[in-house]
Amino acid sequence: MALVRNCLLPSDLLYDVPTNIWVRELDDGMVEIGMTDIAQTLAGSIIHCRPKKVGKKVKKGKSVATVESGKWVGPVRSPFAGNITERNDAVANDATILNRSPYGEGWIVRITPADMEGDRTALVGVEEASTLYEAYMQEKDLASCIHCEGFEE
Amino acid sequence: MDDDEGSVTVFMTTGPTTPQRCATPFYMATMAAAMDSEARMVFQIDGTLLMKKGVAENLDAREGGKKIIDFIRDAKEMGVEMYVCSASLALHGMTKEDLIEECNDVVGAAYMTEAGLESDMVLTY
């Protein structure tokens, strides 16, 4: 686990830093995606999350879910083209999970990529992500990540 | 590949005399854009005043809340396009030079009618 300005970045994940998305490669060829600790901090207290439907085809960079907080509304962008094969109804029912457990219970959708190897090349590992996030947070004037009560490390 | 997420047009006719009505339209347009819909806003009648320099900067829907200009900037950042009705500019004695930089263009009635006809969803505030 890497730590950048109190923001956690698990070592076993890949990252798309510009969109603040993490990716976990699953054994069955699917990928699981969610919001980073930095993203949940920037959003603030999240009140709604609406993942798109299972079976939906998505293009790389397009929205697979929308997230709303009291101060922000935005998309969760997929780093992969492919099909949504699972959505996490738990976060749809209780979006605060995204603040409490961004890397665990707070996964948002699972996708079967159309071109796993091709799209994967745009992602970075934890080491490079740490460097990029340091610059990203400086640019966003974000001093550190904020963790709510019950945050799961 | 199914990439048709539809289009949304928000017609905004209310303005700064009812500030409590001035945040939601931008929020809805931002959400539509976040869902990858093609989202645009058309400002008519008093809505046009929200595109006037110096107005949205000093307006909040709720006292002490987020300024309307920040809702406008959030919408722009998400890709929402904003158009002002040419007749409403004249109504308020305004010119193009009075408009904030977030405004894409000034349009006529034919554009606005077409926008409504072509959209999958039309919201009017």
PDB file of N, CA, C and O in Angstrom, chain A residues 9-10 31 35 57 67 72-73 83 85 97 105 141 146-147:
ATOM      1  N   LEU A   9      -3.193   4.104  -1.760  1.00  0.00           N
ATOM      2  CA  LEU A   9      -3.155   3.542  -3.111  1.00  0.00           C
ATOM      3  C   LEU A   9      -2.697   2.094  -2.991  1.00  0.00           C
ATOM      4  O   LEU A   9      -1.497   1.814  -2.889  1.00  0.00           O
ATOM      5  N   PRO A  10      -3.632   1.144  -2.977  1.00  0.00           N
ATOM      6  CA  PRO A  10      -3.253  -0.268  -2.849  1.00  0.00           C
ATOM      7  C   PRO A  10      -2.297  -0.707  -3.961  1.00  0.00           C
ATOM      8  O   PRO A  10      -2.441  -0.299  -5.120  1.00  0.00           O
ATOM      9  N   VAL A  31     -12.571  -7.137 -15.241  1.00  0.00           N
ATOM     10  CA  VAL A  31     -11.912  -6.122 -14.414  1.00  0.00           C
ATOM     11  C   VAL A  31     -12.968  -5.444 -13.555  1.00  0.00           C
ATOM     12  O   VAL A  31     -14.115  -5.268 -13.985  1.00  0.00           O
ATOM     13  N   MET A  35     -13.710   4.106  -7.607  1.00  0.00           N
ATOM     14  CA  MET A  35     -13.143   5.446  -7.399  1.00  0.00           C
ATOM     15  C   MET A  35     -11.981   5.357  -6.420  1.00  0.00           C
ATOM     16  O   MET A  35     -12.050   4.625  -5.438  1.00  0.00           O
ATOM     17  N   LYS A  57     -23.034  -1.969 -23.227  1.00  0.00           N
ATOM     18  CA  LYS A  57     -21.726  -1.880 -23.882  1.00  0.00           C
ATOM     19  C   LYS A  57     -21.176  -0.488 -23.651  1.00  0.00           C
ATOM     20  O   LYS A  57     -21.919   0.498 -23.787  1.00  0.00           O
ATOM     21  N   VAL A  67     -21.978   9.717 -10.028  1.00  0.00           N
ATOM     22  CA  VAL A  67     -21.845   9.876  -8.583  1.00  0.00           C
ATOM     23  C   VAL A  67     -22.234  11.304  -8.223  1.00  0.00           C
ATOM     24  O   VAL A  67     -21.860  12.247  -8.915  1.00  0.00           O
ATOM     25  N   TRP A  72     -20.844  18.043  -5.712  1.00  0.00           N
ATOM     26  CA  TRP A  72     -20.241  17.604  -6.965  1.00  0.00           C
ATOM     27  C   TRP A  72     -21.113  16.551  -7.650  1.00  0.00           C
ATOM     28  O   TRP A  72     -21.792  15.774  -6.988  1.00  0.00           O
ATOM     29  N   VAL A  73     -21.124  16.563  -8.941  1.00  0.00           N
ATOM     30  CA  VAL A  73     -21.744  15.484  -9.705  1.00  0.00           C
ATOM     31  C   VAL A  73     -20.786  15.122 -10.830  1.00  0.00           C
ATOM     32  O   VAL A  73     -20.176  16.013 -11.435  1.00  0.00           O
ATOM     33  N   ASN A  83     -18.159  -4.811 -22.040  1.00  0.00           N
ATOM     34  CA  ASN A  83     -19.523  -4.981 -21.529  1.00  0.00           C
ATOM     35  C   ASN A  83     -19.549  -4.911 -20.009  1.00  0.00           C
ATOM     36  O   ASN A  83     -18.686  -5.503 -19.355  1.00  0.00           O
ATOM     37  N   THR A  85     -20.598  -6.425 -16.907  1.00  0.00           N
ATOM     38  CA  THR A  85     -21.082  -7.771 -16.586  1.00  0.00           C
ATOM     39  C   THR A  85     -21.663  -7.862 -15.185  1.00  0.00           C
ATOM     40  O   THR A  85     -22.446  -8.754 -14.898  1.00  0.00           O
ATOM     41  N   ILE A  97     -20.875   4.025   1.040  1.00  0.00           N
ATOM     42  CA  ILE A  97     -19.848   2.963   0.959  1.00  0.00           C
ATOM     43  C   ILE A  97     -18.628   3.472   0.185  1.00  0.00           C
ATOM     44  O   ILE A  97     -17.494   3.114   0.487  1.00  0.00           O
ATOM     45  N   GLU A 105     -15.600  -2.840  -0.544  1.00  0.00           N
ATOM     46  CA  GLU A 105     -17.045  -2.910  -0.814  1.00  0.00           C
ATOM     47  C   GLU A 105     -17.494  -1.890  -1.842  1.00  0.00           C
ATOM     48  O   GLU A 105     -18.553  -2.013  -2.433  1.00  0.00           O
ATOM     49  N   ASP A 141      -4.798  21.583  -5.587  1.00  0.00           N
ATOM     50  CA  ASP A 141      -4.681  22.248  -4.288  1.00  0.00           C
ATOM     51  C   ASP A 141      -5.319  21.404  -3.184  1.00  0.00           C
ATOM     52  O   ASP A 141      -6.038  21.911  -2.314  1.00  0.00           O
ATOM     53  N   ILE A 146      -9.192  12.874   2.983  1.00  0.00           N
ATOM     54  CA  ILE A 146     -10.018  12.926   4.199  1.00  0.00           C
ATOM     55  C   ILE A 146     -10.770  11.603   4.299  1.00  0.00           C
ATOM     56  O   ILE A 146     -11.408  11.172   3.335  1.00  0.00           O
ATOM     57  N   HIS A 147     -10.683  10.986   5.470  1.00  0.00           N
ATOM     58  CA  HIS A 147     -11.339   9.693   5.679  1.00  0.00           C
ATOM     59  C   HIS A 147     -12.451   9.828   6.709  1.00  0.00           C
ATOM     60  O   HIS A 147     -12.234  10.355   7.800  1.00  0.00           O
TER      61      HIS A 147
END
